[in-house]
Tab-separated table of C-alpha atoms in Angstrom:
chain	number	residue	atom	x	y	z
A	889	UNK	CA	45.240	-12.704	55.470
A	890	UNK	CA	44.826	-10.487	58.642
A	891	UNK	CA	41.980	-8.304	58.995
A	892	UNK	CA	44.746	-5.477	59.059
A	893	UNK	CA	45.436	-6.070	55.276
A	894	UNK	CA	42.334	-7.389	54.497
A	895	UNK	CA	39.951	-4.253	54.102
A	896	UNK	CA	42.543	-2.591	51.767
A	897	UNK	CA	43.253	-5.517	49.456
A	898	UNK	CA	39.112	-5.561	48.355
A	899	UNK	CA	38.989	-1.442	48.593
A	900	UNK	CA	42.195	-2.005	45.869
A	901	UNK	CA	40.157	-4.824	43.960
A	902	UNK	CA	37.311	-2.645	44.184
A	903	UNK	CA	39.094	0.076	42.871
A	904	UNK	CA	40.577	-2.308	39.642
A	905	UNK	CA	37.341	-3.525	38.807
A	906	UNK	CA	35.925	0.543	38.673
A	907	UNK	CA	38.376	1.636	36.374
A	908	UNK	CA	37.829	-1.463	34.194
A	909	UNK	CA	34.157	-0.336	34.019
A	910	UNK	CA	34.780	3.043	33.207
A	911	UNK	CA	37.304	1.836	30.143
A	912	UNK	CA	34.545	-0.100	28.912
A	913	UNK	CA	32.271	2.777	28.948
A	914	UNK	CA	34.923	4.656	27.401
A	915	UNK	CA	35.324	2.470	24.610
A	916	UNK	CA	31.587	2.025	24.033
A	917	UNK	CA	31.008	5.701	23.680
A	918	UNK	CA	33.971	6.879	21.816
A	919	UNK	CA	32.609	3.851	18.797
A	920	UNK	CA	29.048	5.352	18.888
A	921	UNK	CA	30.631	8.515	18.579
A	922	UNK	CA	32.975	7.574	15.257
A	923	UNK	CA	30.014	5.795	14.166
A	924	UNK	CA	27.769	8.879	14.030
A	925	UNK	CA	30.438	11.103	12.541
A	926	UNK	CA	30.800	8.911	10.026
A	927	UNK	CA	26.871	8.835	8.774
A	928	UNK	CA	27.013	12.261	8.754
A	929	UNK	CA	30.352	12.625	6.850
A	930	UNK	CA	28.677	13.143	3.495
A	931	UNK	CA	27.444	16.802	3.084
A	932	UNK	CA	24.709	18.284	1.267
A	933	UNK	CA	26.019	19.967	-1.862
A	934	UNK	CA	23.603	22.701	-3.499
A	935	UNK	CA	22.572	22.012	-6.735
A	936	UNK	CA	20.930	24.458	-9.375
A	937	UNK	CA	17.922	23.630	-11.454
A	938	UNK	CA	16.577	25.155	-14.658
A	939	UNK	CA	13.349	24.956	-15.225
A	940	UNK	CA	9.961	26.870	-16.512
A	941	UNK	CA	10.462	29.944	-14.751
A	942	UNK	CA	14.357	30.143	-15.607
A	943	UNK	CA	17.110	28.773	-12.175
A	944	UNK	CA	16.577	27.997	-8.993
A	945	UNK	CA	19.112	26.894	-6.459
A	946	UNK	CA	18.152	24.821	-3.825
A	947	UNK	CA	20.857	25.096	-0.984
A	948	UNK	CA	19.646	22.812	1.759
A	949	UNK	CA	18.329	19.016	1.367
A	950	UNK	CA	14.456	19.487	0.686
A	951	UNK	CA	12.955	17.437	3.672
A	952	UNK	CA	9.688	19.796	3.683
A	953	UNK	CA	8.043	19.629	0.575
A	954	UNK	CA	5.389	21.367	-0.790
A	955	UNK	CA	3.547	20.377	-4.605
A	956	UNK	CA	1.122	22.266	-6.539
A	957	UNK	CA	-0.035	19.744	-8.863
A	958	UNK	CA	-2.072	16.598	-8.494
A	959	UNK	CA	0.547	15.333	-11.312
A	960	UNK	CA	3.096	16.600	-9.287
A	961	UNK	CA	1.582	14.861	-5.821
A	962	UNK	CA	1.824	11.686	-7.480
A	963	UNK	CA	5.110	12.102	-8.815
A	964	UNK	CA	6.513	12.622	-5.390
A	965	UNK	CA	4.603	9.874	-3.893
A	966	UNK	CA	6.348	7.438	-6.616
A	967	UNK	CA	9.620	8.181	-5.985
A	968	UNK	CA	8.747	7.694	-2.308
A	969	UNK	CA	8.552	11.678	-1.149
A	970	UNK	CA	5.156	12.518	0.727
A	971	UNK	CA	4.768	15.936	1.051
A	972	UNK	CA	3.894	18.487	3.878
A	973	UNK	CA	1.118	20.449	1.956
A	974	UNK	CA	-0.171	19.902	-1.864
A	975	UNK	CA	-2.991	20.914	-3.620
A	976	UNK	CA	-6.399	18.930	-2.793
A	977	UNK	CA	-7.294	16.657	-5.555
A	978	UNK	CA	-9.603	17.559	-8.159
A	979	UNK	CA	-12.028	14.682	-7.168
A	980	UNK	CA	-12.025	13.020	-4.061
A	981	UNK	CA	-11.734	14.230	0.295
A	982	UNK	CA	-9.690	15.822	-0.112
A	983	UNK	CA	-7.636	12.847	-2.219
A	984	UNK	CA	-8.125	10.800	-5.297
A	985	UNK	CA	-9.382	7.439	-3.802
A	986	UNK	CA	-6.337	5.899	-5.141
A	987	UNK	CA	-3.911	7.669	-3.738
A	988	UNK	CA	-5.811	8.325	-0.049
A	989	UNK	CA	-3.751	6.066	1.469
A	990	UNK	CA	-0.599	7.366	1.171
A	991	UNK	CA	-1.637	10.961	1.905
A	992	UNK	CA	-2.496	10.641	5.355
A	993	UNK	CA	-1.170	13.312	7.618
A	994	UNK	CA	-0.512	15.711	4.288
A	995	UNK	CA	-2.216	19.503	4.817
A	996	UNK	CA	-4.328	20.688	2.038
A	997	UNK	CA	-3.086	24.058	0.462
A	998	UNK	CA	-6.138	24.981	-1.674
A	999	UNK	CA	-6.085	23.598	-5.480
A	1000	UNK	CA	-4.371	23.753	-8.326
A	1001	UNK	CA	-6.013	27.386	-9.408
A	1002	UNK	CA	-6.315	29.165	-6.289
A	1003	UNK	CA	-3.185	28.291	-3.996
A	1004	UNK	CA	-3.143	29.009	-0.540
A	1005	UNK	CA	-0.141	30.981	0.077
A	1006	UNK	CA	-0.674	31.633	3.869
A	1007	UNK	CA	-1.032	27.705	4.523
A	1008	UNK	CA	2.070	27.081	2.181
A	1009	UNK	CA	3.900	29.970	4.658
A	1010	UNK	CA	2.552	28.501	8.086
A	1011	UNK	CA	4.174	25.156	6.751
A	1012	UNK	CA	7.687	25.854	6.699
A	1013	UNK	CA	8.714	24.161	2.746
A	1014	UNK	CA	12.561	23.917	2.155
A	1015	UNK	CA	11.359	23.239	-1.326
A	1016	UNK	CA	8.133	24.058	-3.522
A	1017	UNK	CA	7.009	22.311	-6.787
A	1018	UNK	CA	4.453	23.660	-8.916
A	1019	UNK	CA	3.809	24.654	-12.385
A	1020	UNK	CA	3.801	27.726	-14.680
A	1021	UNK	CA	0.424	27.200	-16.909
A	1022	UNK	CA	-1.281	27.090	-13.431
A	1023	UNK	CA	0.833	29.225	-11.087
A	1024	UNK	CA	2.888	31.718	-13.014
A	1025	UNK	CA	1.369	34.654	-11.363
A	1026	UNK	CA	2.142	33.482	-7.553
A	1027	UNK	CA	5.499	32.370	-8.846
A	1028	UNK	CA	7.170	35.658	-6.525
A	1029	UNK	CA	5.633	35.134	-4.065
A	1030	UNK	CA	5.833	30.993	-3.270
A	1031	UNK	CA	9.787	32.276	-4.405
A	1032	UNK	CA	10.217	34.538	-1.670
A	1033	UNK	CA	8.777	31.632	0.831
A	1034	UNK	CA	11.418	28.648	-0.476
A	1035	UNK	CA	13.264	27.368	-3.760
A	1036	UNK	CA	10.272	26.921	-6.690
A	1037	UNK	CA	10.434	24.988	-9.107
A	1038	UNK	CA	8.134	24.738	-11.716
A	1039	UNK	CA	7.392	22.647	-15.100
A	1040	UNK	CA	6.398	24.306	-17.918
A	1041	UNK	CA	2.775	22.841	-19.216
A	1042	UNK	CA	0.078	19.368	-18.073
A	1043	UNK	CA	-1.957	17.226	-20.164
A	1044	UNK	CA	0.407	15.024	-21.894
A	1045	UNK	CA	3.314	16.524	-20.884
A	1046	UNK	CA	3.284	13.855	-17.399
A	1047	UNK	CA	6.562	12.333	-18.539
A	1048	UNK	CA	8.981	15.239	-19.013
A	1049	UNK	CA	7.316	17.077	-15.254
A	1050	UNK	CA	8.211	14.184	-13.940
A	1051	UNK	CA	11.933	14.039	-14.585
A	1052	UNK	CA	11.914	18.039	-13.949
A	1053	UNK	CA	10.823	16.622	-10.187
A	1054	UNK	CA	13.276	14.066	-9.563
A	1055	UNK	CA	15.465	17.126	-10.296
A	1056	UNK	CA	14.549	19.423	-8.175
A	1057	UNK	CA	14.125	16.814	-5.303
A	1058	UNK	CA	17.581	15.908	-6.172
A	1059	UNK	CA	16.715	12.514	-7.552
A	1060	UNK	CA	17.122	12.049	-10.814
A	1061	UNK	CA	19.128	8.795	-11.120
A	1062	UNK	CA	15.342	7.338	-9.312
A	1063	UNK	CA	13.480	9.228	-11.484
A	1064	UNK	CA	15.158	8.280	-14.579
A	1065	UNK	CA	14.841	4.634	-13.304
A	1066	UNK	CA	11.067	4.958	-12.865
A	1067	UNK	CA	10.185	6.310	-16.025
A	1068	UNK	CA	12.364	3.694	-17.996
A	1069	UNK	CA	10.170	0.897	-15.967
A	1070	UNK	CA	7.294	2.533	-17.159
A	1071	UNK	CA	8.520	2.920	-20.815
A	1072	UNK	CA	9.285	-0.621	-20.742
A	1073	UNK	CA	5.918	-1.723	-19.144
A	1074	UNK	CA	4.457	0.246	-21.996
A	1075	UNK	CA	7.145	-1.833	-25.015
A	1076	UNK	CA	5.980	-5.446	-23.332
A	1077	UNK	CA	2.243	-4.705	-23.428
A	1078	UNK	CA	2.611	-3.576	-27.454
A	1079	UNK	CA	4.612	-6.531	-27.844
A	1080	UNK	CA	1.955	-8.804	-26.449
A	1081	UNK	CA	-0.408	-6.774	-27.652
A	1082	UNK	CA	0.667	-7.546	-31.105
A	1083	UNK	CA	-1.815	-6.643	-34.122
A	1084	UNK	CA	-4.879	-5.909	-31.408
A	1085	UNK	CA	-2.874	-2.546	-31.358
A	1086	UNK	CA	-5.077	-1.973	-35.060
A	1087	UNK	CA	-8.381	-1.048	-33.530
A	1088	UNK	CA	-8.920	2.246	-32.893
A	1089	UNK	CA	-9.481	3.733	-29.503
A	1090	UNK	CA	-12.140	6.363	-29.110
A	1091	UNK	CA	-11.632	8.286	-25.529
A	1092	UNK	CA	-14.691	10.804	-24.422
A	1093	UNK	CA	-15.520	12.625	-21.593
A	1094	UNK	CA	-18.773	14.097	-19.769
A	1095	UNK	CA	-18.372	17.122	-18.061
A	1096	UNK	CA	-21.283	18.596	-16.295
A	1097	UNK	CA	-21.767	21.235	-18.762
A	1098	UNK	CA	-20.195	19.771	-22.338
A	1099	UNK	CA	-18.649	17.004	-23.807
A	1100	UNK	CA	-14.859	16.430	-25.127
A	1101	UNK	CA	-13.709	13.963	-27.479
A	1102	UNK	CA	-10.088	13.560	-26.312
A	1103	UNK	CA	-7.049	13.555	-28.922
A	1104	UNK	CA	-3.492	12.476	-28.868
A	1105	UNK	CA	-1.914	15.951	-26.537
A	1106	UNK	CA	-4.036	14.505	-23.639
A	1107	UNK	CA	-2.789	11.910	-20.776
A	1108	UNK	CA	-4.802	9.546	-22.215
A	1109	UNK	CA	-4.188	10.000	-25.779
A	1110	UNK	CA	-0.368	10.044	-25.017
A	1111	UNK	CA	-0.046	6.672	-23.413
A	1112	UNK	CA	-2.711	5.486	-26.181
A	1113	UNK	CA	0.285	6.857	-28.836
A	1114	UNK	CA	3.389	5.024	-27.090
A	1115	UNK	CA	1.660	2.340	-26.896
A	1116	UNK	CA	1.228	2.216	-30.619
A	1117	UNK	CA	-3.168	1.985	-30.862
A	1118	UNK	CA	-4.702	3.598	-33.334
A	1119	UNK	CA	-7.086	6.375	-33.240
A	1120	UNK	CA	-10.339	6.942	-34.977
A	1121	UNK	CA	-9.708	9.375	-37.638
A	1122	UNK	CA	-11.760	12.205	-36.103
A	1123	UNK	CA	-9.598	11.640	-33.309
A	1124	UNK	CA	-6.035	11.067	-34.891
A	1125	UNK	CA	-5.012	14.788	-34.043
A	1126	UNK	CA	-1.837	16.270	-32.551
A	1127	UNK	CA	-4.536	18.790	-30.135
A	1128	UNK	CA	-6.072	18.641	-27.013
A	1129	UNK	CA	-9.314	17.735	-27.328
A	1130	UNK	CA	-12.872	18.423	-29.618
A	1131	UNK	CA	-15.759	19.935	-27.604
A	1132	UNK	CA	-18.565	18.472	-29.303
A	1133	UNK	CA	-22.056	19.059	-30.035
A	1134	UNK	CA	-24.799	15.949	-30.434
A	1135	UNK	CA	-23.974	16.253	-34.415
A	1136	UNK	CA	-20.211	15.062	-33.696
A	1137	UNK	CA	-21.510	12.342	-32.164
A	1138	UNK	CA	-20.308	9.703	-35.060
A	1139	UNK	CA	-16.971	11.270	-34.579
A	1140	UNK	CA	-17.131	9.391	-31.757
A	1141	UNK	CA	-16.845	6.083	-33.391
A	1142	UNK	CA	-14.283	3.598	-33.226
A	1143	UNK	CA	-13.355	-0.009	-32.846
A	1144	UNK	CA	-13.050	0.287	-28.951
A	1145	UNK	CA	-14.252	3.230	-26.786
A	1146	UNK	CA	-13.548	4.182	-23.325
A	1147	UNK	CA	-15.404	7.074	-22.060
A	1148	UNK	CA	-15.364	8.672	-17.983
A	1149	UNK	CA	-17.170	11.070	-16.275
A	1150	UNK	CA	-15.944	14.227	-14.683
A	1151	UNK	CA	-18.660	14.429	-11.731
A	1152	UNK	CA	-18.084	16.903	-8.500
A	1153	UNK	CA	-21.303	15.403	-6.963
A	1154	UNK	CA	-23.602	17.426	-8.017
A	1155	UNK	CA	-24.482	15.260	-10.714
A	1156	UNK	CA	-24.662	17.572	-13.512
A	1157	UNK	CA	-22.071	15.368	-15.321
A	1158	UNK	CA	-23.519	11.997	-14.866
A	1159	UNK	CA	-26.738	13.853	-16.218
A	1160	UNK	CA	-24.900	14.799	-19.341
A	1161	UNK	CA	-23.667	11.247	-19.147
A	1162	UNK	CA	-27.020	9.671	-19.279
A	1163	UNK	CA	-28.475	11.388	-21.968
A	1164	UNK	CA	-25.422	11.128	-24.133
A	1165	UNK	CA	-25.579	7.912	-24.121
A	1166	UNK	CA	-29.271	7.156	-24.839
A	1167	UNK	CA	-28.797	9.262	-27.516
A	1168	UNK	CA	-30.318	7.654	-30.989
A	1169	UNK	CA	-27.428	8.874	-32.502
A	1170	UNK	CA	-25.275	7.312	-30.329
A	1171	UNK	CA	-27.032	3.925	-30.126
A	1172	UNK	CA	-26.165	4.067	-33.445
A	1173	UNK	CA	-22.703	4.200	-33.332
A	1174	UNK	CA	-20.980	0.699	-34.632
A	1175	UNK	CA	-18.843	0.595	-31.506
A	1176	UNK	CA	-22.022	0.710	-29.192
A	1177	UNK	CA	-23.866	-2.227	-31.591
A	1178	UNK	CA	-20.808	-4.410	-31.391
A	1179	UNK	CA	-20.806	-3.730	-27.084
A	1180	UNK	CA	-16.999	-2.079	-26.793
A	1181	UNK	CA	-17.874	0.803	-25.009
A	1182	UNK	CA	-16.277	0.962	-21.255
A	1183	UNK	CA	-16.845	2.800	-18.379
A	1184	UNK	CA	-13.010	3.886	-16.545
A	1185	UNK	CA	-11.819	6.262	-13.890
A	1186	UNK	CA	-11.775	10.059	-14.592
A	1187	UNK	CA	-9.511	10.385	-12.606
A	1188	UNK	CA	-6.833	7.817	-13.462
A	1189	UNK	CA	-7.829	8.453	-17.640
A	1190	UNK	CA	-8.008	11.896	-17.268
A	1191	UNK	CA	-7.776	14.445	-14.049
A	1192	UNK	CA	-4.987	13.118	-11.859
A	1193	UNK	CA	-2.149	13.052	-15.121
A	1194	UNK	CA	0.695	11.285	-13.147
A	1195	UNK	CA	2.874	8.269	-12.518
A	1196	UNK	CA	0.883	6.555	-10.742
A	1197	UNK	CA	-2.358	7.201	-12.727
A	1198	UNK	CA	-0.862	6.145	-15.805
A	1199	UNK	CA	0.072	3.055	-14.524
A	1200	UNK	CA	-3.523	2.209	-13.301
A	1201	UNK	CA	-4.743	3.163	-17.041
A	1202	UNK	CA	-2.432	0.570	-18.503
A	1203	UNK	CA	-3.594	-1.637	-15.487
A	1204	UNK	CA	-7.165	-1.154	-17.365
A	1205	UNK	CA	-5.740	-1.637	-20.907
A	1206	UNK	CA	-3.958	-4.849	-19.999
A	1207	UNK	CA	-7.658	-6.343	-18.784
A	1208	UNK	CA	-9.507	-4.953	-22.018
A	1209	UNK	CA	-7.006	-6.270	-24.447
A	1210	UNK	CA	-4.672	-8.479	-22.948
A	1211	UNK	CA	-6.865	-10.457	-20.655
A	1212	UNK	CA	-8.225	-13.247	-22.099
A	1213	UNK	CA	-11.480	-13.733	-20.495
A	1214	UNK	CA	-12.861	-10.352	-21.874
């Protein structure tokens, strides 16, 4: 080929192998661009909750959560929600120790009884959770910031919050799924359990300025119920709890007893501790002669009241009476 056709045969071959290129290109881009469409082809639909305080509607998908409840808190964490702000834990900085490690990064909007509202504003929720035997007066207010939802009561009540969650986080199908793992966990360990379910479970507390013996409306007494143990019959009650003076002490009695201490680190309650406990009349007791008395976790018997606590108490119950080293 002469150098007279030579320099526009490779300008044309450069010129082939350009638009090539840019078809490529073309191609790649217009696929990413289907591809993304179609992720984001499914749109939110509002939804409309009733709950405690009457309806709320929550009209955008919550992504910014904000919980008012340590029951709450731990209901979120289980169905894999952590939240932007929730209330610091009764126990703990600012976290029960066993949840700590999946609250990193999460703001603290003052407690359960005296809410923050100006953090719970500066944090921007598309959705707040809290609950109307704690909150109902701020109810309004945390209303006129995003959708609220609240449940209706604690203690024992864990269970039926919980599913009142999924729903406002739009999640009930995992929620439902939780809770019947939980309710089956609980079936097994009666049916392995088996006639050890007889002896009856005494539950007390020291708080740093009385003492409760707990009954069956109380998180511990409820998963003691389902589980099918029996209770002392001091204790066999469809209440709260018994504060109780040195006297009551032989209510206290039972086959097994599990008692925890609600300290704040002052110590006042592991004072009241000690000197129930060296008590005549409690050295006395036939469950303290026969050496069933056990030390647990406030807060997973007691203060936290959620998923994940109740799931560390049967974790203890399975070592007490299932394991068979003890």
């Amino acid at each position: 080929m002469t150098k007279k056709y030579l320099l526009p045969f490779l300008m044309l071959l450069l010129f082939s192998f350009l638009l090539a290129a840019c078809g490529e290109d073309s191609k790649d881009t217009s696929s990413e661009d289907q591809s993304s469409g179609n992720e984001g082809t499914d749109e939110f639909e509002p939804y409309t909750i009733k709950h405690a305080m009457g309806e709320t509607t929550v009209k955008s998908e919550p992504k910014r959560v904000v919980v008012l409840t340590n029951e709450g808190t731990e209901a979120l964490l289980a169905m894999g929600i952590k939240p932007v702000g929730a209330v610091k834990s009764w126990t703990g900085d600012p976290w029960y120790e066993h949840i700590s490690d999946q609250m990193e990064g999460v703001e603290v909007v003052g407690d359960e009884s005296n809410v923050n509202i100006e953090k719970i504003l500066s944090l921007k929720p598309d959705l707040i959770i809290g609950n109307k035997m704690r909150q109902e007066d701020i109810y309004d207010k945390l209303s006129a910031i995003a959708p609220t939802i609240f449940s209706e009561t604690l203690r024992g009540e864990w269970q039926t919050n919980f599913m009142t969650y999924a729903k406002a986080l739009n999640m009930e199908d995992k929620g439902q799924k939780l809770i019947d793992d939980y309710d089956q966990r609980l079936k097994d360990f009666a049916d392995e359990a088996g006639d050890k379910l007889n002896q009856k479970v005494s539950v007390i507390r020291f708080m740093p300025d009385h003492v409760r013996i707990y009954h069956k409306d109380s998180f511990s007494g409820v998963i003691l119920d389902q589980i099918g143990f029996k209770r002392p019959e001091s204790q066999d009650k469809d209440d709260f709890m018994e504060k109780a003076t040195k006297e009551r002490i032989p209510a206290m009695d039972g086959d097994v007893m599990f008692y925890f201490t609600y300290d704040t680190g002052d110590g006042a309650a592991n004072k009241v501790e000690k000197d129930w406990l060296n008590d005549p009349l409690f050295q006395n007791l036939d469950v303290v002669k026969s050496g069933d008395v056990h030390e647990v976790s406030d807060a997973i018997w007691n203060t936290a009241g959620g998923y994940i606590a109740a799931n560390r108490m049967v974790d203890d119950l399975e070592k007490y009476f299932l394991d068979d080293e003890q």
